[in-house]
mmCIF file of C-alpha atoms in Angstrom:
data_model
loop_
_atom_site.group_PDB
_atom_site.id
_atom_site.type_symbol
_atom_site.label_atom_id
_atom_site.label_comp_id
_atom_site.label_asym_id
_atom_site.label_seq_id
_atom_site.Cartn_x
_atom_site.Cartn_y
_atom_site.Cartn_z
ATOM 1 C CA MET A 23 -38.495 157.142 14.020
ATOM 2 C CA GLU A 24 -37.267 153.857 15.103
ATOM 3 C CA TYR A 25 -37.038 150.479 12.554
ATOM 4 C CA ALA A 26 -36.964 147.529 13.336
ATOM 5 C CA LEU A 27 -33.804 144.898 12.155
ATOM 6 C CA GLU A 28 -34.713 140.605 11.722
ATOM 7 C CA ILE A 29 -30.756 140.277 11.038
ATOM 8 C CA ASP A 30 -29.000 137.785 13.421
ATOM 9 C CA ASP A 31 -27.823 139.638 17.132
ATOM 10 C CA THR A 32 -28.293 143.063 14.819
ATOM 11 C CA PRO A 33 -31.083 145.850 17.723
ATOM 12 C CA GLU A 34 -34.479 145.411 17.195
ATOM 13 C CA THR A 35 -34.031 148.112 16.610
ATOM 14 C CA VAL A 36 -32.268 150.825 15.292
ATOM 15 C CA PRO A 37 -33.141 155.391 14.929
ATOM 16 C CA GLY A 38 -33.645 156.479 11.575
ATOM 17 C CA GLY A 39 -30.228 158.328 10.190
ATOM 18 C CA THR A 40 -28.247 155.181 11.005
ATOM 19 C CA GLY A 41 -25.615 153.219 8.697
ATOM 20 C CA ILE A 42 -24.566 150.226 9.031
ATOM 21 C CA LEU A 43 -22.177 148.492 6.911
ATOM 22 C CA LEU A 44 -22.713 144.263 5.518
ATOM 23 C CA LEU A 45 -19.026 143.533 6.358
ATOM 24 C CA HIS A 46 -18.476 140.248 3.588
ATOM 25 C CA PRO A 47 -16.302 137.877 1.860
ATOM 26 C CA SER A 48 -16.780 137.947 -1.837
ATOM 27 C CA THR A 49 -18.880 134.693 -1.535
ATOM 28 C CA GLY A 50 -20.515 135.655 0.951
ATOM 29 C CA GLU A 51 -24.606 135.237 1.975
ATOM 30 C CA THR A 52 -24.940 138.669 1.182
ATOM 31 C CA ASP A 53 -28.515 138.459 -0.068
ATOM 32 C CA ARG A 54 -30.137 136.426 3.105
ATOM 33 C CA ILE A 55 -28.804 139.858 4.993
ATOM 34 C CA ASP A 56 -30.100 142.514 2.834
ATOM 35 C CA THR A 57 -33.488 141.121 1.660
ATOM 36 C CA GLU A 58 -33.661 140.819 5.633
ATOM 37 C CA PHE A 59 -32.608 144.202 6.193
ATOM 38 C CA LEU A 60 -34.980 145.041 2.931
ATOM 39 C CA LYS A 61 -38.265 142.601 4.065
ATOM 40 C CA ALA A 62 -38.835 144.461 7.559
ATOM 41 C CA ASP A 63 -41.036 146.978 8.516
ATOM 42 C CA THR A 64 -40.409 149.254 5.930
ATOM 43 C CA ASP A 65 -42.785 151.489 4.022
ATOM 44 C CA HIS A 66 -40.759 152.130 1.082
ATOM 45 C CA PHE A 67 -36.916 150.736 -0.054
ATOM 46 C CA LEU A 68 -34.186 151.209 -3.124
ATOM 47 C CA VAL A 69 -31.219 149.551 -4.009
ATOM 48 C CA ILE A 70 -28.645 150.919 -5.392
ATOM 49 C CA SER A 71 -27.407 148.113 -7.587
ATOM 50 C CA THR A 72 -23.762 148.879 -8.816
ATOM 51 C CA ARG A 73 -22.225 144.315 -8.266
ATOM 52 C CA THR A 74 -26.149 143.368 -10.906
ATOM 53 C CA THR A 75 -29.213 144.469 -13.009
ATOM 54 C CA ALA A 76 -32.233 145.905 -12.631
ATOM 55 C CA ARG A 77 -33.597 142.273 -14.116
ATOM 56 C CA GLU A 78 -31.110 140.694 -11.742
ATOM 57 C CA VAL A 79 -32.088 142.516 -8.779
ATOM 58 C CA LYS A 80 -35.603 142.140 -9.426
ATOM 59 C CA GLN A 81 -34.955 138.477 -9.362
ATOM 60 C CA LYS A 82 -33.129 138.292 -6.431
ATOM 61 C CA LEU A 83 -36.108 139.857 -3.939
ATOM 62 C CA GLU A 84 -38.597 137.612 -6.252
ATOM 63 C CA HIS A 85 -36.287 134.210 -4.427
ATOM 64 C CA TYR A 86 -36.904 136.122 -1.172
ATOM 65 C CA ASP A 87 -39.768 137.290 -0.809
ATOM 66 C CA VAL A 88 -39.152 140.712 -0.944
ATOM 67 C CA ASP A 89 -42.746 143.012 -1.851
ATOM 68 C CA GLU A 90 -41.813 144.598 -5.061
ATOM 69 C CA ALA A 91 -44.349 147.415 -4.817
ATOM 70 C CA LYS A 92 -41.333 148.533 -2.665
ATOM 71 C CA ALA A 93 -38.756 149.246 -4.008
ATOM 72 C CA ASP A 94 -36.569 151.598 -6.601
ATOM 73 C CA ILE A 95 -34.009 150.258 -7.967
ATOM 74 C CA LEU A 96 -30.775 152.020 -9.239
ATOM 75 C CA ASP A 97 -29.632 150.171 -12.196
ATOM 76 C CA THR A 98 -25.620 151.955 -12.476
ATOM 77 C CA LEU A 99 -25.121 148.617 -13.987
ATOM 78 C CA SER A 100 -26.622 147.864 -17.831
ATOM 79 C CA ILE A 101 -25.355 150.672 -19.430
ATOM 80 C CA GLU A 102 -21.738 149.628 -19.172
ATOM 81 C CA ARG A 103 -23.050 146.557 -20.030
ATOM 82 C CA GLY A 104 -24.536 147.923 -23.190
ATOM 83 C CA TYR A 105 -27.850 146.141 -22.096
ATOM 84 C CA SER A 106 -29.854 148.633 -23.350
ATOM 85 C CA ARG A 107 -31.389 150.598 -20.158
ATOM 86 C CA ARG A 108 -35.883 151.802 -20.472
ATOM 87 C CA SER A 109 -36.459 153.366 -17.132
ATOM 88 C CA GLY A 110 -39.984 151.751 -15.630
ATOM 89 C CA GLU A 111 -41.942 153.627 -12.914
ATOM 90 C CA ASN A 112 -39.731 151.647 -9.776
ATOM 91 C CA VAL A 113 -36.046 151.188 -12.339
ATOM 92 C CA HIS A 114 -33.959 154.273 -12.600
ATOM 93 C CA TYR A 115 -30.655 154.561 -14.386
ATOM 94 C CA VAL A 116 -27.134 156.939 -13.706
ATOM 95 C CA ALA A 117 -24.375 157.854 -16.922
ATOM 96 C CA ALA A 118 -21.703 155.666 -15.585
ATOM 97 C CA PRO A 119 -21.172 153.257 -12.800
ATOM 98 C CA ASP A 120 -18.610 155.437 -11.094
ATOM 99 C CA ASP A 121 -21.338 158.922 -11.540
ATOM 100 C CA VAL A 122 -21.426 159.695 -7.572
ATOM 101 C CA ASP A 123 -23.150 162.832 -8.744
ATOM 102 C CA GLY A 124 -25.864 160.960 -10.183
ATOM 103 C CA ILE A 125 -25.815 158.377 -7.253
ATOM 104 C CA VAL A 126 -26.010 160.587 -4.373
ATOM 105 C CA GLU A 127 -28.898 162.638 -6.668
ATOM 106 C CA GLN A 128 -30.926 159.270 -7.422
ATOM 107 C CA VAL A 129 -31.004 158.402 -3.380
ATOM 108 C CA ALA A 130 -32.072 162.379 -2.658
ATOM 109 C CA GLY A 131 -35.051 161.580 -5.034
ATOM 110 C CA PHE A 132 -36.300 158.916 -3.475
ATOM 111 C CA LEU A 133 -36.109 159.785 -0.233
ATOM 112 C CA ASP A 134 -37.550 163.232 -0.986
ATOM 113 C CA ASP A 135 -40.432 161.347 -2.701
ATOM 114 C CA HIS A 136 -42.027 159.205 -0.358
ATOM 115 C CA ASP A 137 -42.953 159.419 2.967
ATOM 116 C CA GLY A 138 -42.939 156.739 6.127
ATOM 117 C CA LYS A 139 -40.348 154.483 6.691
ATOM 118 C CA LEU A 140 -37.279 154.866 4.025
ATOM 119 C CA ARG A 141 -34.637 151.377 3.288
ATOM 120 C CA VAL A 142 -31.820 152.440 1.196
ATOM 121 C CA SER A 143 -29.604 149.224 0.091
ATOM 122 C CA PHE A 144 -25.865 149.914 -1.434
ATOM 123 C CA ASP A 145 -25.353 146.735 -3.370
ATOM 124 C CA SER A 146 -22.158 147.142 -3.018
ATOM 125 C CA VAL A 147 -19.785 149.882 -2.233
ATOM 126 C CA THR A 148 -16.557 147.560 -3.395
ATOM 127 C CA GLU A 149 -17.842 147.660 -6.708
ATOM 128 C CA LEU A 150 -18.432 152.150 -6.850
ATOM 129 C CA ALA A 151 -15.305 151.285 -5.991
ATOM 130 C CA TYR A 152 -13.433 149.527 -8.805
ATOM 131 C CA TYR A 153 -14.845 151.898 -11.056
ATOM 132 C CA ALA A 154 -14.721 155.004 -9.818
ATOM 133 C CA GLY A 155 -12.309 154.765 -6.630
ATOM 134 C CA ASP A 156 -11.449 154.856 -2.966
ATOM 135 C CA ASP A 157 -11.848 158.351 -2.100
ATOM 136 C CA ALA A 158 -15.288 158.368 -4.473
ATOM 137 C CA ALA A 159 -17.257 155.583 -2.888
ATOM 138 C CA LEU A 160 -16.441 157.015 0.480
ATOM 139 C CA GLU A 161 -17.285 159.775 -0.639
ATOM 140 C CA ALA A 162 -20.116 158.900 -2.048
ATOM 141 C CA VAL A 163 -20.847 157.620 1.320
ATOM 142 C CA GLU A 164 -20.757 160.798 2.893
ATOM 143 C CA ARG A 165 -23.590 162.906 1.146
ATOM 144 C CA ILE A 166 -26.201 159.467 1.122
ATOM 145 C CA MET A 167 -25.490 159.034 5.187
ATOM 146 C CA GLU A 168 -26.246 162.510 4.841
ATOM 147 C CA GLU A 169 -29.697 162.008 3.302
ATOM 148 C CA LEU A 170 -30.185 159.239 4.916
ATOM 149 C CA ALA A 171 -29.897 161.108 8.384
ATOM 150 C CA ALA A 172 -32.158 164.211 6.656
ATOM 151 C CA HIS A 173 -34.921 162.021 5.970
ATOM 152 C CA ASP A 174 -34.631 160.090 9.047
ATOM 153 C CA ALA A 175 -34.614 156.986 6.616
ATOM 154 C CA ILE A 176 -31.933 153.946 7.060
ATOM 155 C CA GLY A 177 -29.071 152.523 4.897
ATOM 156 C CA LEU A 178 -27.573 148.834 4.404
ATOM 157 C CA PHE A 179 -23.260 149.082 2.828
ATOM 158 C CA HIS A 180 -21.928 146.388 1.178
ATOM 159 C CA LEU A 181 -18.841 145.158 1.493
ATOM 160 C CA SER A 182 -16.653 143.206 0.278
ATOM 161 C CA GLU A 183 -13.303 143.250 2.738
ATOM 162 C CA GLU A 184 -10.984 140.782 0.924
ATOM 163 C CA VAL A 185 -11.305 143.369 -2.324
ATOM 164 C CA HIS A 186 -9.503 146.326 -0.053
ATOM 165 C CA ASP A 187 -5.884 147.278 1.729
ATOM 166 C CA GLY A 188 -7.058 147.447 5.891
ATOM 167 C CA SER A 189 -6.589 150.824 6.222
ATOM 168 C CA VAL A 190 -9.480 151.663 4.129
ATOM 169 C CA VAL A 191 -11.771 149.013 5.203
ATOM 170 C CA ALA A 192 -10.974 150.473 8.584
ATOM 171 C CA GLN A 193 -11.796 153.949 6.274
ATOM 172 C CA PHE A 194 -15.137 152.042 5.413
ATOM 173 C CA ARG A 195 -16.250 151.080 9.067
ATOM 174 C CA ASP A 196 -15.555 154.939 10.652
ATOM 175 C CA ARG A 197 -18.218 156.081 8.639
ATOM 176 C CA PHE A 198 -21.219 153.577 10.663
ATOM 177 C CA ASP A 199 -23.013 153.638 12.827
ATOM 178 C CA GLY A 200 -22.959 149.679 12.832
ATOM 179 C CA VAL A 201 -21.136 147.154 11.133
ATOM 180 C CA ILE A 202 -22.383 143.506 10.355
ATOM 181 C CA ASP A 203 -19.196 141.087 9.525
ATOM 182 C CA LEU A 204 -20.506 138.234 7.449
ATOM 183 C CA ALA A 205 -18.090 134.991 7.878
ATOM 184 C CA GLU A 206 -17.427 132.622 5.345
ATOM 185 C CA ASP A 207 -19.632 130.133 6.901
ATOM 186 C CA GLY A 208 -22.679 132.366 6.991
ATOM 187 C CA THR A 209 -22.543 133.484 10.557
ATOM 188 C CA THR A 210 -22.482 136.425 12.234
ATOM 189 C CA THR A 211 -20.630 138.742 14.369
ATOM 190 C CA VAL A 212 -21.957 142.511 14.994
ATOM 191 C CA GLU A 213 -20.540 145.897 16.623
ATOM 192 C CA PHE A 214 -23.206 148.631 16.842
#
């Protein structure tokens, strides 16, 4: 299955199983690229949110006019912040922000439960590394990439370049089929 991409300078389409790394400065315009990724050529999508709560993800989707009816949200943060967690039909939670197994199980469940063109956005791998460590974050990425390949889905994974050592960034880069490097001024450099 081929997926359209409507992000600056990326290929017009990518095959199912493609994982894309979004490298960005901590203040980069990641929301714009994320929502461009989610809007195009999609039947259903999952946002794994380790940086914001489900409520904030919904506000972002609404602001950028993304069809919320196609959305599932995995909120890993509310429990850490002590917010009430009301699982809804499309909002899911894990036990803790560092619950790698729980995150991967939720991704697998989402992909198993939906048909058609499926996308996963992981915002952000940096936050997962903050809670669980770099090795656990790398393992989570690998396991999710395996799920994407098995279900012919695609994914966009956010990573803040400024927070990690260069060697760690290189380890993440090596795991992806494409890299979108977002500069402070909003311009992108793309490698596929």
